[in-house]
Coordinates of C-alpha atoms in Angstrom, one line a residue:
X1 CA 45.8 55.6 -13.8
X2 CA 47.3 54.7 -17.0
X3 CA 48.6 52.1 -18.3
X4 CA 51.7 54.1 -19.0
X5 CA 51.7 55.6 -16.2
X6 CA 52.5 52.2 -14.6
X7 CA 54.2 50.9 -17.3
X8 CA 56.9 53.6 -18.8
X9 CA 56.9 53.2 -22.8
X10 CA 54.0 50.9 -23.0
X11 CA 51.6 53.1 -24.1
X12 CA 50.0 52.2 -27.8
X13 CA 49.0 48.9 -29.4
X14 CA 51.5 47.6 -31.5
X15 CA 53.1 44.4 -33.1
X16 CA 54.0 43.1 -29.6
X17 CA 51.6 44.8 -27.4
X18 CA 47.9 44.6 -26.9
X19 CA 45.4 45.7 -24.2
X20 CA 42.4 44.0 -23.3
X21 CA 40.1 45.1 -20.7
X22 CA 38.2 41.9 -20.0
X23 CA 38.3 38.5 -21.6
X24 CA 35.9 35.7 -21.2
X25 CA 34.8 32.1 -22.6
X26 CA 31.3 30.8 -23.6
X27 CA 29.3 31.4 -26.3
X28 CA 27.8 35.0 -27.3
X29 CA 24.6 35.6 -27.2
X30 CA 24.0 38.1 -30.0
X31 CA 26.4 36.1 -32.5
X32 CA 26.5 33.1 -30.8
X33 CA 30.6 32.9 -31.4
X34 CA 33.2 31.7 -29.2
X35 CA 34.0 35.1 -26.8
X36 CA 37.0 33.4 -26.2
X37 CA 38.4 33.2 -29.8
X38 CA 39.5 36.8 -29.6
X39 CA 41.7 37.0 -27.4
X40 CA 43.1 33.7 -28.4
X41 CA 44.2 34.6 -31.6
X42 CA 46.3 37.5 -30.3
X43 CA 48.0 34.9 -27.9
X44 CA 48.4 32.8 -31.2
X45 CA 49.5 35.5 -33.7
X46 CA 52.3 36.6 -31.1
X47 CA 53.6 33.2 -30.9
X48 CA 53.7 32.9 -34.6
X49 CA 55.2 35.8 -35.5
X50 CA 57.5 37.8 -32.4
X51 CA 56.0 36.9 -29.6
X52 CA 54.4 39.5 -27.6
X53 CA 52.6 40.7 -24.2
X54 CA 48.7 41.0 -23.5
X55 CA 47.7 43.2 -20.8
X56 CA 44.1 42.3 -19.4
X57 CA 42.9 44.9 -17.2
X58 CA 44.0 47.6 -19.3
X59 CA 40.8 49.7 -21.7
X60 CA 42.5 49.1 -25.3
X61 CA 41.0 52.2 -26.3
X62 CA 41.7 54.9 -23.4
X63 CA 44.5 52.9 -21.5
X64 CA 42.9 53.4 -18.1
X65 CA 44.2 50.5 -15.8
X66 CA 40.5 48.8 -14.9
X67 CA 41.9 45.7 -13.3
X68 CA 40.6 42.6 -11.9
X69 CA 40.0 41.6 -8.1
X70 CA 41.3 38.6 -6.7
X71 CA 38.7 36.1 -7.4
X72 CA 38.4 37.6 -11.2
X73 CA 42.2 37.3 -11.8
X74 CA 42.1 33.9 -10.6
X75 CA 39.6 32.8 -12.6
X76 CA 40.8 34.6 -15.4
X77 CA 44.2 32.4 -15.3
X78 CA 42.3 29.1 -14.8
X79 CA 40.5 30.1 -17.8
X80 CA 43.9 31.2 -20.0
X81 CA 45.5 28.1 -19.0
X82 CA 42.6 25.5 -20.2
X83 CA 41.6 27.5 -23.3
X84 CA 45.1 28.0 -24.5
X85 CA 45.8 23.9 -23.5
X86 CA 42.3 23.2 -25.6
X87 CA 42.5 25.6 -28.5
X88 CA 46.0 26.4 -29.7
X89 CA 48.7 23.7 -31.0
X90 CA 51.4 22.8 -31.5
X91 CA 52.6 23.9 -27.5
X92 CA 53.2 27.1 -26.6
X93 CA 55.9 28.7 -24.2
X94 CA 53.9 31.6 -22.4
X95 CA 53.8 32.7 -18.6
X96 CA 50.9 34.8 -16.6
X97 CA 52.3 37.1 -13.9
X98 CA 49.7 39.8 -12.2
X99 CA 51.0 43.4 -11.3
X100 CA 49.0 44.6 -8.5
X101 CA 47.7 48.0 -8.4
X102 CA 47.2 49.1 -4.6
X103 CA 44.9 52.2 -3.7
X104 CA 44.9 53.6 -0.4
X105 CA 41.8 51.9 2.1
X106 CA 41.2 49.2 -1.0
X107 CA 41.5 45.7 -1.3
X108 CA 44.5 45.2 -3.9
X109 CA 43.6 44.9 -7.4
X110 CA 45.9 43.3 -10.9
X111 CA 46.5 43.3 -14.0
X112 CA 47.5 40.1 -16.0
X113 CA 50.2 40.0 -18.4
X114 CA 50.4 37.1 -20.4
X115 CA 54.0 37.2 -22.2
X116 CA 54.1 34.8 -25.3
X117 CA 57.5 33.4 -26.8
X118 CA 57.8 33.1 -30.7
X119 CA 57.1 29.3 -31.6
X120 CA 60.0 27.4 -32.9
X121 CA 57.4 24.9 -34.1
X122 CA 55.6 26.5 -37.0
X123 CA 53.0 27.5 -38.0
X124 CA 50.7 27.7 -34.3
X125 CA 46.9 26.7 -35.3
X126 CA 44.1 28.1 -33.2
X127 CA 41.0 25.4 -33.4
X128 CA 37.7 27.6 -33.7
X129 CA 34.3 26.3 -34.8
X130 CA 35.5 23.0 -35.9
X131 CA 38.2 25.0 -38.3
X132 CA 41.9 26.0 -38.0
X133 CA 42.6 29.6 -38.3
X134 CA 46.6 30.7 -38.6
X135 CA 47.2 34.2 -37.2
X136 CA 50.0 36.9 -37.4
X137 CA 50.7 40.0 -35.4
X138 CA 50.5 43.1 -37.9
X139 CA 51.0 46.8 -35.3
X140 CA 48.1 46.2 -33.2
X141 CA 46.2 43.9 -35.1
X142 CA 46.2 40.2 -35.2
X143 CA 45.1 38.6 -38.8
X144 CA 44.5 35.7 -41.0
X145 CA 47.5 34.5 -42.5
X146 CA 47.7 34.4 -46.2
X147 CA 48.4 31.4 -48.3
X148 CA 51.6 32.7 -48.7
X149 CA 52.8 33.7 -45.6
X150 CA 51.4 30.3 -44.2
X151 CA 54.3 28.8 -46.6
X152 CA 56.8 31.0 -45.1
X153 CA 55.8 29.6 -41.6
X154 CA 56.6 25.9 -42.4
X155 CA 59.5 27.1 -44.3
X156 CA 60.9 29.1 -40.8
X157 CA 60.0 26.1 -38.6
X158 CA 61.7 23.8 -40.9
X159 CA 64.9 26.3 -40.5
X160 CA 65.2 25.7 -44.5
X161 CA 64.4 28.7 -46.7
X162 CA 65.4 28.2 -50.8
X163 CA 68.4 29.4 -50.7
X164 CA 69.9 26.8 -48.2
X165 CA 69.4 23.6 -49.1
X166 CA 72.6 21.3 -51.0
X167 CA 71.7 19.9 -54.8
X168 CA 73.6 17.2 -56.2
X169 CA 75.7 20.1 -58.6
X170 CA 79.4 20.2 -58.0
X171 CA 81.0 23.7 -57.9
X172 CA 83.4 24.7 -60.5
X173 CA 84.9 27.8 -60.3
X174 CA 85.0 28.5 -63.8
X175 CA 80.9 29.5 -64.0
X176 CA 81.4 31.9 -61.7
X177 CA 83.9 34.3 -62.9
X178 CA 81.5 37.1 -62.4
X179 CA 81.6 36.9 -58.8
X180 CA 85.3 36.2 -58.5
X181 CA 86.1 39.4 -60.2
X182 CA 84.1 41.6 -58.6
X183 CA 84.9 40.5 -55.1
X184 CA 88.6 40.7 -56.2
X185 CA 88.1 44.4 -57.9
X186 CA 85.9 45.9 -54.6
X187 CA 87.9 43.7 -52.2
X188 CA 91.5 44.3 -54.0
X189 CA 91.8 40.0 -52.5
X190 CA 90.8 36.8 -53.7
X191 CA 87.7 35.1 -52.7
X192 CA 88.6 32.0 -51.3
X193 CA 86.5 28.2 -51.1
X194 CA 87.0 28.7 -47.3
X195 CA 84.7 32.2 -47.8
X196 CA 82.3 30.6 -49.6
X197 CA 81.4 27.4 -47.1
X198 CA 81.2 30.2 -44.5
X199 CA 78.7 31.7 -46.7
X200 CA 76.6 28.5 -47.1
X201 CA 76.9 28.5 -50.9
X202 CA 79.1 25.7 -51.0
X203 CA 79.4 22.8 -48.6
X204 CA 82.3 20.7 -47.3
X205 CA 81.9 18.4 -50.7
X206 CA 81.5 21.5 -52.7
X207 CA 78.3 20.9 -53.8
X208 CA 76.4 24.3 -54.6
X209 CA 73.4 25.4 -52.7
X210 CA 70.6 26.6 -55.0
X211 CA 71.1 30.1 -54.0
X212 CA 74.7 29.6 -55.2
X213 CA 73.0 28.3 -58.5
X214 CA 71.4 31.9 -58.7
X215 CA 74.7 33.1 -59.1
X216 CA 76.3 31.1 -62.3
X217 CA 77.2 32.8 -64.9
X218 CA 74.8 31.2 -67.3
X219 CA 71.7 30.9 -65.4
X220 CA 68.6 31.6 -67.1
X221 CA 65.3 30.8 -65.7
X222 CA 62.2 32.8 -64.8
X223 CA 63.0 32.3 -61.4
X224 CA 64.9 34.9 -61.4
X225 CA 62.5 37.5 -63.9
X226 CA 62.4 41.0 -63.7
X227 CA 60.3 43.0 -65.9
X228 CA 60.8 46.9 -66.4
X229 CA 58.2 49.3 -67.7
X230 CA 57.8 53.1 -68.2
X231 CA 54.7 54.4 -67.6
X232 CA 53.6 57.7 -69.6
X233 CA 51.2 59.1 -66.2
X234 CA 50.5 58.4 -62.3
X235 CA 49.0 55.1 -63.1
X236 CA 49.1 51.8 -65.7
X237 CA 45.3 53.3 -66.6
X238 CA 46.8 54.4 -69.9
X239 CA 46.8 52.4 -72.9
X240 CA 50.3 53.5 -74.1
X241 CA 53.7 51.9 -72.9
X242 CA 56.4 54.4 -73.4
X243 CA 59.3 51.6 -72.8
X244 CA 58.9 47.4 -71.5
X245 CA 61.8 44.9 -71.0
X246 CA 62.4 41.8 -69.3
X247 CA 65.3 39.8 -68.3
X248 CA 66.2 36.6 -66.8
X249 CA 69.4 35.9 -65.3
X250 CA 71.7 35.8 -62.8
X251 CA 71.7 38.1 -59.9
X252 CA 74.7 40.2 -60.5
X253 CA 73.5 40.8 -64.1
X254 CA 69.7 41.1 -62.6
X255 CA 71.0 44.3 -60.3
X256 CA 73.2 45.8 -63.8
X257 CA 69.9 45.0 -65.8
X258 CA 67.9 47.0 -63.3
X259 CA 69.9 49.4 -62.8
X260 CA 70.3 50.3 -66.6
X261 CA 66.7 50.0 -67.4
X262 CA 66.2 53.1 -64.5
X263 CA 68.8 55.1 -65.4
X264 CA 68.6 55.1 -69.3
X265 CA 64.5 55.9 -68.3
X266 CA 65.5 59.1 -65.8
X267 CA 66.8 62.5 -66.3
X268 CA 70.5 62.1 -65.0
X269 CA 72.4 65.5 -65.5
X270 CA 72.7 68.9 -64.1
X271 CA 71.1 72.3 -64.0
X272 CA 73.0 75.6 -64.6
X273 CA 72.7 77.5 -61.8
X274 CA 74.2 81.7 -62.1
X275 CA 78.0 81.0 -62.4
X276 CA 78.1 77.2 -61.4
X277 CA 75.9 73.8 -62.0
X278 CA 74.3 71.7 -59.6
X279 CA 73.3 67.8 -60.3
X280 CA 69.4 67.1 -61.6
X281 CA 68.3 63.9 -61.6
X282 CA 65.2 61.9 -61.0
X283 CA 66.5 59.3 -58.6
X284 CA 69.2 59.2 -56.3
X285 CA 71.7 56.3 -57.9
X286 CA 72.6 55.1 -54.6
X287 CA 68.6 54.7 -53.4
X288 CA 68.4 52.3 -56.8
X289 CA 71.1 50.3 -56.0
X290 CA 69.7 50.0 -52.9
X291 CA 66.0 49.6 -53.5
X292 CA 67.2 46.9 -56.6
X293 CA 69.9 45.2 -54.4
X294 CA 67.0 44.8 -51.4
X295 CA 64.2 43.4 -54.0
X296 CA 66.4 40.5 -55.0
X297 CA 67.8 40.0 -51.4
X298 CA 64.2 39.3 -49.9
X299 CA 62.6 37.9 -53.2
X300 CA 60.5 34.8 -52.4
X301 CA 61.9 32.8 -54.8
X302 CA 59.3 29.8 -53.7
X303 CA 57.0 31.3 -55.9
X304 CA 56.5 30.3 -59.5
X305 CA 55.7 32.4 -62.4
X306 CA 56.3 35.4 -60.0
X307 CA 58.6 38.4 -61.3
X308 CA 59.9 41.4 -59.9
X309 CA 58.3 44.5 -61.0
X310 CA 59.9 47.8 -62.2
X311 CA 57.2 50.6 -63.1
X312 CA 58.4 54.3 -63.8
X313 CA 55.8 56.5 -63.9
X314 CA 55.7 60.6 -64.0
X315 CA 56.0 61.4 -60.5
X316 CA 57.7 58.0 -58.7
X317 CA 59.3 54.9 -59.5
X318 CA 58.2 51.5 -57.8
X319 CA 60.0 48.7 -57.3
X320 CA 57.7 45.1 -56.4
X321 CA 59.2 42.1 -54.8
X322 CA 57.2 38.7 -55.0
X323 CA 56.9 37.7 -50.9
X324 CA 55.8 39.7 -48.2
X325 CA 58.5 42.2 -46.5
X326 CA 59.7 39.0 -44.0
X327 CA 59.3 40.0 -40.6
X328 CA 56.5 42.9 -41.3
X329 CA 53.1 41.3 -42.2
X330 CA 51.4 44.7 -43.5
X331 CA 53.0 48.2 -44.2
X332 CA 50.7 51.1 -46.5
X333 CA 52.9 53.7 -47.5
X334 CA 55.1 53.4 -44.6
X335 CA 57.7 56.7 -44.6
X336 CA 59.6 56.4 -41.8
X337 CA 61.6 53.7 -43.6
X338 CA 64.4 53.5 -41.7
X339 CA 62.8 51.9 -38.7
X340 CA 61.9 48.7 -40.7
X341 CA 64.6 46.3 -40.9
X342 CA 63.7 43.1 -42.8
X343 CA 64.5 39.7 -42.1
X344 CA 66.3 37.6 -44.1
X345 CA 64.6 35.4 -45.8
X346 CA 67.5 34.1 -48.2
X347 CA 70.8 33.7 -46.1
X348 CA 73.2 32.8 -48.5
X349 CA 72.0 35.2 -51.5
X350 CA 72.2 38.2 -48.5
X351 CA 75.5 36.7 -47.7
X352 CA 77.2 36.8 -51.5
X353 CA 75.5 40.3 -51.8
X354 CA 77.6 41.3 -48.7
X355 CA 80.4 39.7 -50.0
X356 CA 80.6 41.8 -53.2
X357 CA 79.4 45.2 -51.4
X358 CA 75.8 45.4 -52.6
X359 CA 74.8 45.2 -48.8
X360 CA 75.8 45.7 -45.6
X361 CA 75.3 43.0 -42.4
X362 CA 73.4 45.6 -40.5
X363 CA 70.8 46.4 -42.8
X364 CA 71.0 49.5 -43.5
X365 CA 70.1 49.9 -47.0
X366 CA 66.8 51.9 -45.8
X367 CA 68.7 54.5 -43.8
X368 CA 70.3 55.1 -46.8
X369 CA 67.6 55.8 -49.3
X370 CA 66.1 58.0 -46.4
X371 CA 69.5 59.7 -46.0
X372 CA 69.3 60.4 -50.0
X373 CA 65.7 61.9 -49.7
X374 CA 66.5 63.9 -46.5
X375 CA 65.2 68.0 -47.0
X376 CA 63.3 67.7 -50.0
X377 CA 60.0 67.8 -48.2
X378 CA 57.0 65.2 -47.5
X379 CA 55.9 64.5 -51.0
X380 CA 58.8 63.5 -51.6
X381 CA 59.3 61.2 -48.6
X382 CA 59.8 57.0 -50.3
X383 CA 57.9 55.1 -48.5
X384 CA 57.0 51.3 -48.3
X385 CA 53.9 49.1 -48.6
X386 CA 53.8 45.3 -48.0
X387 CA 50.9 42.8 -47.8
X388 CA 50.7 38.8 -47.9
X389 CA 51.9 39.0 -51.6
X390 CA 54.3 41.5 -52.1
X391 CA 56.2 44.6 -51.1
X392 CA 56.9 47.9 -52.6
X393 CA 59.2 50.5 -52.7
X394 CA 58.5 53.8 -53.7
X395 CA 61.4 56.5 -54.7
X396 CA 59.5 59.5 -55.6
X397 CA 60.7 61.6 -58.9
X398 CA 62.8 64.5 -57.9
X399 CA 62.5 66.3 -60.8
X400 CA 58.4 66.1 -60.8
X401 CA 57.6 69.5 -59.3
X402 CA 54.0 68.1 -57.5
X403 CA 55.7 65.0 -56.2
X404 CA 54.3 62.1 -55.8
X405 CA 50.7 61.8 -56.2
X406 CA 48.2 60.9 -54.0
X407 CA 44.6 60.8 -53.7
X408 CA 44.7 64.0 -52.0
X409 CA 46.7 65.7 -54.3
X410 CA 45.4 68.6 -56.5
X411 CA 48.7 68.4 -59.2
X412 CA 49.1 70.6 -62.3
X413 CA 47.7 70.0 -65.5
X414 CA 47.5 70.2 -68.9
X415 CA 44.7 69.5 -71.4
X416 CA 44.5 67.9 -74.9
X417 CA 41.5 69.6 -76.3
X418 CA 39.9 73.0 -75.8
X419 CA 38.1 74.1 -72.7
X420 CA 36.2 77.5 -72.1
X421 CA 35.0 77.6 -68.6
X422 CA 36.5 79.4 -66.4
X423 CA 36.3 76.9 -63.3
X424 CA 37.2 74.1 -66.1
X425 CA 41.0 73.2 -65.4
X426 CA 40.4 73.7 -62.0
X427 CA 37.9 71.2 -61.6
X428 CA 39.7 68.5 -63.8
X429 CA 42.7 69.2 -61.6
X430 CA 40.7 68.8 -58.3
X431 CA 39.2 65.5 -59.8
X432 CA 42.6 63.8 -61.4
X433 CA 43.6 62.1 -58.1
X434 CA 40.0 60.9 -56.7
X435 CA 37.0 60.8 -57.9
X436 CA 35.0 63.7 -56.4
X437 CA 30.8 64.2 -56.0
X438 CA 29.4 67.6 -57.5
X439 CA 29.1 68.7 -54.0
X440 CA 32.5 68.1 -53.4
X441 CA 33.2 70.1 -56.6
X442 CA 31.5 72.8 -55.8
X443 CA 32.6 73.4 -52.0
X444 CA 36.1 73.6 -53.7
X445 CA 35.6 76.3 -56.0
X446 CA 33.7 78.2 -53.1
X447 CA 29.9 77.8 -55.6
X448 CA 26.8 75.6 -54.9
X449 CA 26.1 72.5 -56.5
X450 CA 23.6 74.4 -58.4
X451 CA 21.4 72.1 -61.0
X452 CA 23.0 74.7 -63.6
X453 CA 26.6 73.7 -61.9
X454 CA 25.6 70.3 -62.9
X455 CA 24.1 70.4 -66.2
X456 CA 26.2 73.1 -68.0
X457 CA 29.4 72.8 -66.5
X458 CA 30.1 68.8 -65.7
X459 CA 27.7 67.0 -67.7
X460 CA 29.0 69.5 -70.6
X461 CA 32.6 68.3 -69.2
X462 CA 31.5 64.7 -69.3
X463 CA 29.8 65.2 -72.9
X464 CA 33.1 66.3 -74.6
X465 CA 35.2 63.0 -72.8
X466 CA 36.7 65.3 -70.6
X467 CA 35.1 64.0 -66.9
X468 CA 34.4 60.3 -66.4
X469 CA 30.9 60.2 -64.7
X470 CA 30.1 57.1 -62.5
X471 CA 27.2 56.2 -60.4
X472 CA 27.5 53.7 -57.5
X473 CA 25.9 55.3 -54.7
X474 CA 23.1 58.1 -54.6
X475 CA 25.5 61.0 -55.7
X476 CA 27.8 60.4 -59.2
X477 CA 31.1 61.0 -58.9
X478 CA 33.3 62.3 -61.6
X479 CA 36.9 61.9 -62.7
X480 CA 39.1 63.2 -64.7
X481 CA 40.0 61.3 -68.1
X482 CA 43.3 60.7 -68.1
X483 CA 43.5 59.7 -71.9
X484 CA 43.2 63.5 -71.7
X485 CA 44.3 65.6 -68.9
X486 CA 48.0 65.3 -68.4
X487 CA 50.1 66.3 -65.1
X488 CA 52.5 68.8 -65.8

């Protein structure tokens, strides 16, 4: 039997489900580590991040329902009990209950599922070798927290993220005519004291919160820096910048700034088709609003020095926020966007945005952008990564015929200087994404890696500055120069 079999819709590993078909205590003897630390930090990354459920009885890898007999599932919660009791603090609310599995003419069998509540007391510290590890839950994996997302821990225990707290700074409604007028021109009323200590930027005394401060007409600081650039190819690796600018400000005139910088950098017009026109453009205006509007939102202003990041390139644009994407601890090149919703990691900031019609309450600025890509085909699906540090948003170039371009992509090219073999452009097209072994080369153009292949095709290509030869294994590798071969 399977576990989903048992179970309906508990059927894969994931940030609030994990399988284990056995756990145990004592040391190991081909390591000599703690067996029990393991398991323990799954117990201790649910309660830090969402809380979550660990089946034991279940094969993690095949889901087959092993299960335990009576004297083994007893032990086995004796064992959770003290370990968790010894190893993990601050307390944890958790609870064991066993599902039994009855065959005909056997002795009943269970599983154990040990269901962990998120912590209100953060961050949860599992004691392990005479250190203190902090885990998170990350779909199906449990992992060391980062520096940074430690931080955002305390700062969720504490219930007091940046934007919250009260300064000394009385409001005066006179710095913020920006605000004012804009609510009043996409609201058609006024936005009222009352509106605003709902909101959490001012209080009862009308002193400003520092996310309110954000929004002053006259702010300036590099707390709030963005930095635009326009890349001439796929990557920075070129040593011309076609267009840089940076900006610190407020946040209504950070989203304007943004915004600008993109579209004065895109192709924003139409194409004649036959009798009638249809729009060409490289980016969707409303996916960046959105993918602007949702950088600032989540921004982890804590961090100093940081910036957001604007980088147009050929075939996509990017869009970095300092923090990691609150609520999802690790995303790489996530498409199916629309199923992330973020926390909110700066109330008050999301709550002026709503007020002024940048966002929406429900979150739905991803459904949007996915909406705005919908048809177009999966290179040119956005897509999201986030780690400890940062996230990213990816809108990929609509007007860039290959899409956007990934290791595996073989994309169209042009080259500045003057090649004569035949299998030439094909192989500096093959090798423009990833670096690629002769072998490789070869079993692409349908050849053998002949020494003649070698010597008087790519090492001529490497000769002439064309192919990039490097060595860090038994085979080279080559890659194409990109000072010199172009995507078209």
């Amino acid at each position: 039997m399977l576990i989903e079999e048992l179970i309906p819709g508990i059927n894969i590993e994931d940030t609030q489900n994990e399988f284990k078909r056995i756990i145990e205590e004592g040391k190991s003897e081909d390591s000599g580590k703690s067996k029990e630390i393991g398991w323990l930090k799954t117990i201790a990354a649910f309660a830090n991040t969402f809380g979550g459920t660990l089946y034991i009885g279940v094969d993690n890898n095949t889901h087959k329902i092993i299960s335990l007999d009576h004297d083994a599932a007893d032990k086995t919660i004796l064992m959770i009990n003290r370990q968790i009791k010894q190893r993990i603090e601050p307390s944890i609310s958790y609870s064991i209950d066993t599902i039994p599995i009855k065959e005909a003419e056997k002795s009943t069998r269970y599983i154990l599922k040990i269901s962990v509540e998120k912590n209100t007391i953060l961050p949860v510290t599992l004691h392990e070798e005479n250190l203190l590890g902090i885990y998170i839950r990350s779909y199906g994996s449990s992992l060391l927290a980062t520096p940074e997302q430690i931080r955002e821990l305390i700062l969720l225990s504490d219930n007091n993220p940046f934007d919250q707290p009260f300064t000394e700074e009385i409001f005066d409604k006179n710095n913020f005519k920006q605000i004012f007028d804009l609510y009043k021109e996409r609201n058609e009323s006024e936005l009222t004291e009352k509106a605003l200590i709902s909101a959490g930027f001012i209080n009862s005394d009308k002193k400003l919160s520092k996310g309110a401060q954000l929004f002053s007409d006259n702010y300036k600081n590099e707390r709030t820096k963005i930095v635009c650039t326009v890349w001439p190819e796929i990557t920075k690796g070129s040593s011309i910048v076609l267009a840089s600018e940076e900006f610190e400000g407020n946040l209504i005139d950070s989203i304007k700034f943004a915004t600008h910088f993109i579209q004065s950098h895109s192709v924003t017009g139409f194409k004649k088709v036959d009798e009638s026109r249809i729009d060409y453009f490289s980016y969707p205006a409303r996916s960046i609003t959105e993918g602007i509007v949702n950088a600032i939102a989540h921004r982890n202003y804590f961090i100093q020095g940081s910036q957001i990041e604007i980088n147009m390139f050929k075939d996509r644009l990017e869009i970095t926020s300092p923090g990691a994407l609150l609520g999802v601890v690790a995303l790489q090149k996530e498409k199916n966007i629309s199923s992330i919703i973020p926390r909110r990691r700066n109330e008050v900031i999301c709550n002026i945005l709503e007020y002024l019609r940048y966002m929406e309450s429900k979150g739905s600025g991803f459904d949007k952008i996915e909406q705005d890509y919908a048809g177009k085909g999966e290179s040119f699906k956005p897509f999201i990564s986030s780690n400890g540090n940062s996230f990213t948003l990816t809108l990929p170039n609509l007007t860039y015929s290959n899409g956007v371009i990934d290791e595996n992509s073989i994309p169209n090219i042009n080259v500045n200087g003057i090649v004569t073999g035949k299998n030439d452009k094909a192989i500096l097209s093959f090798c423009f994404a990833k670096a690629h072994t002769a072998k490789e080369i070869a079993d692409y153009l349908g050849i053998k890696a002949s020494t003649y292949f070698r010597k008087e095709i790519l090492d001529v290509l490497v000769k002439d500055g064309f192919l990039i030869e490097s060595k860090e294994g038994k085979s080279s590798e080559y890659l194409s120069n990109r000072e010199k071969i172009v995507t078209v």
